[in-house]
PDB file of C-alpha atoms in Angstrom:
ATOM      1  CA  MET B 185      30.723  -3.743  27.750  1.00 49.00           C
ATOM      2  CA  ARG B 186      30.413  -1.732  24.514  1.00 52.00           C
ATOM      3  CA  LEU B 187      32.050  -4.495  22.481  1.00 49.00           C
ATOM      4  CA  ARG B 188      29.250  -6.897  23.390  1.00 50.00           C
ATOM      5  CA  TYR B 189      26.686  -4.568  21.746  1.00 49.00           C
ATOM      6  CA  THR B 190      28.869  -3.528  18.834  1.00 46.00           C
ATOM      7  CA  ILE B 191      29.567  -7.023  17.433  1.00 44.00           C
ATOM      8  CA  PRO B 192      25.894  -7.851  16.644  1.00 45.00           C
ATOM      9  CA  LEU B 193      25.553  -4.531  14.845  1.00 44.00           C
ATOM     10  CA  VAL B 194      28.776  -4.670  12.860  1.00 43.00           C
ATOM     11  CA  LEU B 195      28.872  -8.393  12.008  1.00 40.00           C
ATOM     12  CA  PRO B 196      26.054  -8.267   9.380  1.00 43.00           C
ATOM     13  CA  LEU B 197      27.771  -5.335   7.670  1.00 41.00           C
ATOM     14  CA  LEU B 198      31.080  -7.174   7.558  1.00 40.00           C
ATOM     15  CA  LEU B 199      29.471 -10.340   6.193  1.00 41.00           C
ATOM     16  CA  SER B 200      27.636  -8.432   3.466  1.00 44.00           C
ATOM     17  CA  ALA B 201      30.890  -6.736   2.485  1.00 43.00           C
ATOM     18  CA  CYS B 202      32.410 -10.181   1.847  1.00 47.00           C
ATOM     19  CA  GLY B 203      29.760 -11.013  -0.770  1.00 53.00           C
ATOM     20  CA  GLU B 204      30.433 -11.067  -4.457  1.00 64.00           C
ATOM     21  CA  SER B 205      30.248  -7.867  -6.441  1.00 84.00           C
ATOM     22  CA  TYR B 206      27.583  -7.769  -9.143  1.00 88.00           C
ATOM     23  CA  THR B 207      26.653  -4.980 -11.491  1.00 87.00           C
ATOM     24  CA  PRO B 208      23.876  -5.831 -13.972  1.00 84.00           C
ATOM     25  CA  VAL B 209      24.703  -5.088 -17.597  1.00 84.00           C
ATOM     26  CA  ASP B 210      22.085  -3.647 -19.952  1.00 88.00           C
ATOM     27  CA  VAL B 211      19.022  -4.190 -17.758  1.00 94.00           C
ATOM     28  CA  TYR B 212      17.012  -2.499 -20.518  1.00 93.00           C
ATOM     29  CA  MET B 213      17.927  -4.292 -23.745  1.00 92.00           C
ATOM     30  CA  ALA B 214      17.196  -1.506 -26.256  1.00 91.00           C
ATOM     31  CA  THR B 215      20.205   0.782 -26.566  1.00 88.00           C
ATOM     32  CA  SER B 216      18.954   2.906 -29.473  1.00 87.00           C
ATOM     33  CA  PRO B 217      15.700   4.853 -29.848  1.00 85.00           C
ATOM     34  CA  ASP B 218      14.654   3.043 -33.043  1.00 89.00           C
ATOM     35  CA  CYS B 219      15.821  -0.409 -31.865  1.00 92.00           C
ATOM     36  CA  ALA B 220      16.595  -1.269 -35.489  1.00 92.00           C
ATOM     37  CA  ALA B 221      19.202  -4.038 -35.133  1.00 94.00           C
ATOM     38  CA  TRP B 222      17.875  -7.634 -35.182  1.00 96.00           C
ATOM     39  CA  GLN B 223      19.353  -9.973 -32.557  1.00 95.00           C
ATOM     40  CA  GLU B 224      19.245 -13.759 -32.776  1.00 95.00           C
ATOM     41  CA  GLY B 225      19.226 -14.071 -29.006  1.00 96.00           C
ATOM     42  CA  SER B 226      19.957 -12.368 -25.726  1.00 96.00           C
ATOM     43  CA  ARG B 227      21.506 -13.685 -22.509  1.00 96.00           C
ATOM     44  CA  PHE B 228      21.379 -11.899 -19.169  1.00 97.00           C
ATOM     45  CA  GLU B 229      23.913 -12.924 -16.519  1.00 96.00           C
ATOM     46  CA  LEU B 230      22.980 -12.889 -12.848  1.00 97.00           C
ATOM     47  CA  PRO B 231      25.166 -13.605  -9.790  1.00 96.00           C
ATOM     48  CA  ARG B 232      26.411 -17.105  -8.902  1.00 96.00           C
ATOM     49  CA  GLY B 233      26.427 -18.315 -12.512  1.00 96.00           C
ATOM     50  CA  ILE B 234      22.655 -18.026 -12.980  1.00 97.00           C
ATOM     51  CA  SER B 235      21.462 -16.721 -16.339  1.00 97.00           C
ATOM     52  CA  VAL B 236      18.359 -16.256 -18.482  1.00 97.00           C
ATOM     53  CA  SER B 237      18.316 -16.202 -22.266  1.00 97.00           C
ATOM     54  CA  THR B 238      15.770 -15.916 -25.037  1.00 97.00           C
ATOM     55  CA  THR B 239      15.440 -15.976 -28.809  1.00 96.00           C
ATOM     56  CA  PRO B 240      12.986 -14.229 -31.168  1.00 97.00           C
ATOM     57  CA  PRO B 241       9.325 -15.161 -30.614  1.00 97.00           C
ATOM     58  CA  VAL B 242       7.378 -17.434 -32.955  1.00 97.00           C
ATOM     59  CA  MET B 243       4.077 -16.401 -34.532  1.00 95.00           C
ATOM     60  CA  GLN B 244       1.498 -19.194 -34.335  1.00 95.00           C
ATOM     61  CA  PRO B 245      -1.107 -20.028 -37.035  1.00 94.00           C
ATOM     62  CA  ASP B 246      -3.895 -18.863 -34.686  1.00 95.00           C
ATOM     63  CA  GLY B 247      -2.350 -15.354 -34.489  1.00 93.00           C
ATOM     64  CA  SER B 248      -0.838 -15.777 -31.027  1.00 96.00           C
ATOM     65  CA  THR B 249       2.861 -15.297 -30.328  1.00 97.00           C
ATOM     66  CA  GLU B 250       5.054 -17.714 -28.348  1.00 97.00           C
ATOM     67  CA  PHE B 251       8.135 -16.753 -26.361  1.00 98.00           C
ATOM     68  CA  THR B 252      10.751 -19.086 -24.878  1.00 97.00           C
ATOM     69  CA  PHE B 253      13.034 -18.273 -21.953  1.00 97.00           C
ATOM     70  CA  VAL B 254      15.814 -20.573 -20.744  1.00 97.00           C
ATOM     71  CA  TYR B 255      17.213 -20.279 -17.244  1.00 97.00           C
ATOM     72  CA  ILE B 256      20.524 -21.928 -16.310  1.00 97.00           C
ATOM     73  CA  VAL B 257      21.098 -22.653 -12.611  1.00 97.00           C
ATOM     74  CA  PRO B 258      24.428 -24.242 -11.522  1.00 97.00           C
ATOM     75  CA  ARG B 259      24.475 -27.128  -9.035  1.00 95.00           C
ATOM     76  CA  GLY B 260      23.973 -25.933  -5.467  1.00 94.00           C
ATOM     77  CA  GLU B 261      22.267 -22.675  -6.437  1.00 96.00           C
ATOM     78  CA  ARG B 262      18.683 -21.479  -6.337  1.00 95.00           C
ATOM     79  CA  ALA B 263      16.732 -18.393  -7.324  1.00 97.00           C
ATOM     80  CA  LEU B 264      13.437 -17.273  -5.819  1.00 97.00           C
ATOM     81  CA  PHE B 265      10.929 -15.585  -8.147  1.00 96.00           C
ATOM     82  CA  LEU B 266       9.762 -12.238  -6.747  1.00 96.00           C
ATOM     83  CA  THR B 267       6.565 -12.430  -8.867  1.00 95.00           C
ATOM     84  CA  ARG B 268       5.136 -14.971 -11.313  1.00 94.00           C
ATOM     85  CA  ASP B 269       4.261 -12.477 -14.072  1.00 95.00           C
ATOM     86  CA  TYR B 270       5.792 -12.209 -17.516  1.00 96.00           C
ATOM     87  CA  ASN B 271       4.486  -8.802 -18.570  1.00 95.00           C
ATOM     88  CA  VAL B 272       4.346  -7.449 -22.106  1.00 97.00           C
ATOM     89  CA  THR B 273       4.572  -3.657 -21.903  1.00 97.00           C
ATOM     90  CA  ALA B 274       4.770  -0.634 -24.147  1.00 95.00           C
ATOM     91  CA  PRO B 275       8.440   0.476 -24.326  1.00 93.00           C
ATOM     92  CA  LYS B 276       9.226   1.527 -20.736  1.00 90.00           C
ATOM     93  CA  GLY B 277       5.463   1.900 -20.331  1.00 94.00           C
ATOM     94  CA  PRO B 278       2.276   0.276 -19.046  1.00 97.00           C
ATOM     95  CA  VAL B 279       1.377  -3.421 -19.164  1.00 97.00           C
ATOM     96  CA  LEU B 280      -0.320  -4.393 -22.454  1.00 97.00           C
ATOM     97  CA  ALA B 281      -0.714  -8.123 -21.780  1.00 97.00           C
ATOM     98  CA  LYS B 282       0.331 -10.878 -19.406  1.00 96.00           C
ATOM     99  CA  ALA B 283       1.953 -13.821 -21.134  1.00 96.00           C
ATOM    100  CA  GLN B 284       0.247 -17.140 -20.366  1.00 95.00           C
ATOM    101  CA  LEU B 285       2.269 -20.195 -19.390  1.00 94.00           C
ATOM    102  CA  VAL B 286       2.292 -22.975 -21.996  1.00 93.00           C
ATOM    103  CA  THR B 287       5.008 -25.221 -20.509  1.00 91.00           C
ATOM    104  CA  PHE B 288       7.625 -24.969 -17.784  1.00 90.00           C
ATOM    105  CA  TYR B 289      10.071 -27.811 -17.393  1.00 88.00           C
ATOM    106  CA  GLN B 290      13.501 -28.676 -16.072  1.00 87.00           C
ATOM    107  CA  ARG B 291      16.291 -31.096 -16.800  1.00 86.00           C
ATOM    108  CA  THR B 292      19.943 -31.316 -15.877  1.00 85.00           C
ATOM    109  CA  THR B 293      22.484 -30.632 -18.602  1.00 85.00           C
ATOM    110  CA  ASN B 294      23.634 -34.252 -18.559  1.00 84.00           C
ATOM    111  CA  SER B 295      20.082 -35.666 -18.983  1.00 80.00           C
ATOM    112  CA  PRO B 296      18.627 -36.502 -22.385  1.00 78.00           C
ATOM    113  CA  ALA B 297      16.297 -33.780 -23.687  1.00 71.00           C
ATOM    114  CA  GLU B 298      13.384 -36.233 -23.748  1.00 67.00           C
ATOM    115  CA  ILE B 299      13.539 -36.735 -19.988  1.00 62.00           C
ATOM    116  CA  VAL B 300      11.936 -33.615 -18.582  1.00 68.00           C
ATOM    117  CA  GLU B 301       9.688 -32.832 -15.651  1.00 67.00           C
ATOM    118  CA  ALA B 302       6.832 -30.500 -16.651  1.00 73.00           C
ATOM    119  CA  ILE B 303       5.506 -28.041 -14.080  1.00 79.00           C
ATOM    120  CA  PRO B 304       1.894 -26.779 -14.325  1.00 79.00           C
ATOM    121  CA  LYS B 305       2.620 -23.206 -13.150  1.00 86.00           C
ATOM    122  CA  VAL B 306       5.527 -20.827 -12.648  1.00 90.00           C
ATOM    123  CA  PRO B 307       7.240 -22.249  -9.541  1.00 90.00           C
ATOM    124  CA  ASP B 308       8.199 -20.313  -6.425  1.00 92.00           C
ATOM    125  CA  MET B 309      11.886 -20.838  -7.097  1.00 93.00           C
ATOM    126  CA  LEU B 310      14.347 -22.539  -9.410  1.00 94.00           C
ATOM    127  CA  ILE B 311      16.537 -25.079  -7.622  1.00 92.00           C
ATOM    128  CA  ALA B 312      19.422 -26.805  -9.362  1.00 91.00           C
ATOM    129  CA  GLY B 313      19.241 -30.587  -9.552  1.00 85.00           C
ATOM    130  CA  ALA B 314      21.971 -32.588  -7.867  1.00 84.00           C
ATOM    131  CA  THR B 315      22.626 -34.976 -10.761  1.00 86.00           C
ATOM    132  CA  GLY B 316      24.166 -32.536 -13.237  1.00 89.00           C
ATOM    133  CA  PRO B 317      26.539 -29.566 -13.234  1.00 94.00           C
ATOM    134  CA  GLU B 318      23.682 -27.253 -14.297  1.00 95.00           C
ATOM    135  CA  THR B 319      19.914 -27.424 -14.483  1.00 93.00           C
ATOM    136  CA  ILE B 320      18.088 -26.008 -17.477  1.00 93.00           C
ATOM    137  CA  TRP B 321      14.668 -24.506 -16.796  1.00 93.00           C
ATOM    138  CA  ARG B 322      12.727 -23.816 -19.988  1.00 93.00           C
ATOM    139  CA  VAL B 323       9.558 -21.742 -19.999  1.00 95.00           C
ATOM    140  CA  ARG B 324       7.296 -21.326 -23.025  1.00 95.00           C
ATOM    141  CA  LEU B 325       4.774 -18.495 -22.936  1.00 96.00           C
ATOM    142  CA  ARG B 326       1.947 -17.392 -25.218  1.00 97.00           C
ATOM    143  CA  VAL B 327       0.414 -13.987 -25.828  1.00 97.00           C
ATOM    144  CA  THR B 328      -2.961 -14.086 -27.588  1.00 97.00           C
ATOM    145  CA  GLU B 329      -3.412 -10.303 -27.845  1.00 95.00           C
ATOM    146  CA  LYS B 330      -2.310  -8.464 -30.985  1.00 94.00           C
ATOM    147  CA  LEU B 331       1.123  -7.044 -30.299  1.00 96.00           C
ATOM    148  CA  PRO B 332       2.198  -3.503 -31.250  1.00 96.00           C
ATOM    149  CA  GLU B 333       5.097  -2.770 -33.633  1.00 95.00           C
ATOM    150  CA  ARG B 334       7.455  -2.483 -30.646  1.00 96.00           C
ATOM    151  CA  PHE B 335       7.126  -3.795 -27.086  1.00 97.00           C
ATOM    152  CA  ASP B 336       9.038  -5.088 -24.078  1.00 97.00           C
ATOM    153  CA  LEU B 337       8.756  -8.342 -22.143  1.00 97.00           C
ATOM    154  CA  THR B 338      10.148  -8.577 -18.626  1.00 95.00           C
ATOM    155  CA  PRO B 339      10.538 -11.917 -16.820  1.00 96.00           C
ATOM    156  CA  PRO B 340      10.087 -11.920 -13.035  1.00 96.00           C
ATOM    157  CA  ALA B 341      12.955 -10.544 -10.956  1.00 96.00           C
ATOM    158  CA  PHE B 342      14.898 -12.886  -8.642  1.00 96.00           C
ATOM    159  CA  GLU B 343      16.071 -13.117  -5.087  1.00 97.00           C
ATOM    160  CA  ILE B 344      19.412 -14.931  -5.014  1.00 97.00           C
ATOM    161  CA  ALA B 345      21.227 -15.586  -1.716  1.00 95.00           C
ATOM    162  CA  LEU B 346      18.913 -13.126   0.117  1.00 96.00           C
ATOM    163  CA  ASN B 347      19.594 -10.289  -2.366  1.00 96.00           C
ATOM    164  CA  LYS B 348      17.042  -8.968  -4.868  1.00 96.00           C
ATOM    165  CA  TYR B 349      18.162  -8.567  -8.467  1.00 96.00           C
ATOM    166  CA  PRO B 350      16.422  -6.893 -11.386  1.00 93.00           C
ATOM    167  CA  MET B 351      15.742  -8.831 -14.560  1.00 95.00           C
ATOM    168  CA  ARG B 352      16.516  -7.653 -18.055  1.00 96.00           C
ATOM    169  CA  THR B 353      13.671  -6.090 -19.994  1.00 96.00           C
ATOM    170  CA  PHE B 354      13.872  -7.794 -23.385  1.00 97.00           C
ATOM    171  CA  THR B 355      12.914  -5.543 -26.298  1.00 96.00           C
ATOM    172  CA  TYR B 356      11.091  -6.699 -29.439  1.00 97.00           C
ATOM    173  CA  ARG B 357       9.840  -5.093 -32.618  1.00 96.00           C
ATOM    174  CA  TYR B 358       8.305  -6.140 -35.896  1.00 96.00           C
ATOM    175  CA  PHE B 359      10.819  -6.449 -38.747  1.00 96.00           C
ATOM    176  CA  ALA B 360       8.912  -5.983 -42.016  1.00 95.00           C
ATOM    177  CA  ASP B 361      11.775  -7.410 -44.126  1.00 95.00           C
ATOM    178  CA  ARG B 362      11.608 -10.684 -42.132  1.00 94.00           C
ATOM    179  CA  LYS B 363       7.823 -10.562 -41.653  1.00 93.00           C
ATOM    180  CA  ALA B 364       8.390 -11.455 -38.008  1.00 94.00           C
ATOM    181  CA  PHE B 365       8.849 -10.073 -34.518  1.00 96.00           C
ATOM    182  CA  GLY B 366      12.401 -10.207 -33.244  1.00 97.00           C
ATOM    183  CA  LEU B 367      14.650  -9.095 -30.447  1.00 97.00           C
ATOM    184  CA  CYS B 368      16.172  -5.689 -31.133  1.00 95.00           C
ATOM    185  CA  LYS B 369      18.998  -3.568 -29.745  1.00 90.00           C
TER     186      LYS B 369
END
């Protein structure tokens, strides 16, 4: 009689124990107080082969700043956004601005770059296409506010296979020698 009640309680624990082990690496990108080292790009690995990467932002002639994030989702996988906000914050501090969506599009890795499907808003989830081994999701964002000398930008966190995962906080600062904002470590 006890076994009948024990199995429903223990089975979920056993199934969760069979899942893959994942420990996020460097959730906060800056590893030094001055964040003085320029980085050409940063890639954050998530479970099941999903990743997000970015490069230094681009200053626009109108004074705004554009950021690009690239998500890679392998065939058969999907990731649910927990929010739709890309927040610019003071280092480990309050929100200074919300980045505005410029473009969001997808294509499979075996499709020509010209063949893309634009999406008018941040979608609920990223789902891999069936026609290629991986689907590239590219998001371009713009911040019109004047940015401080140093700031963070955090993409929305994900839910992958019913588990919630944090997203890397990407760290930026102004590099006077390059006359540009860049990723820093």
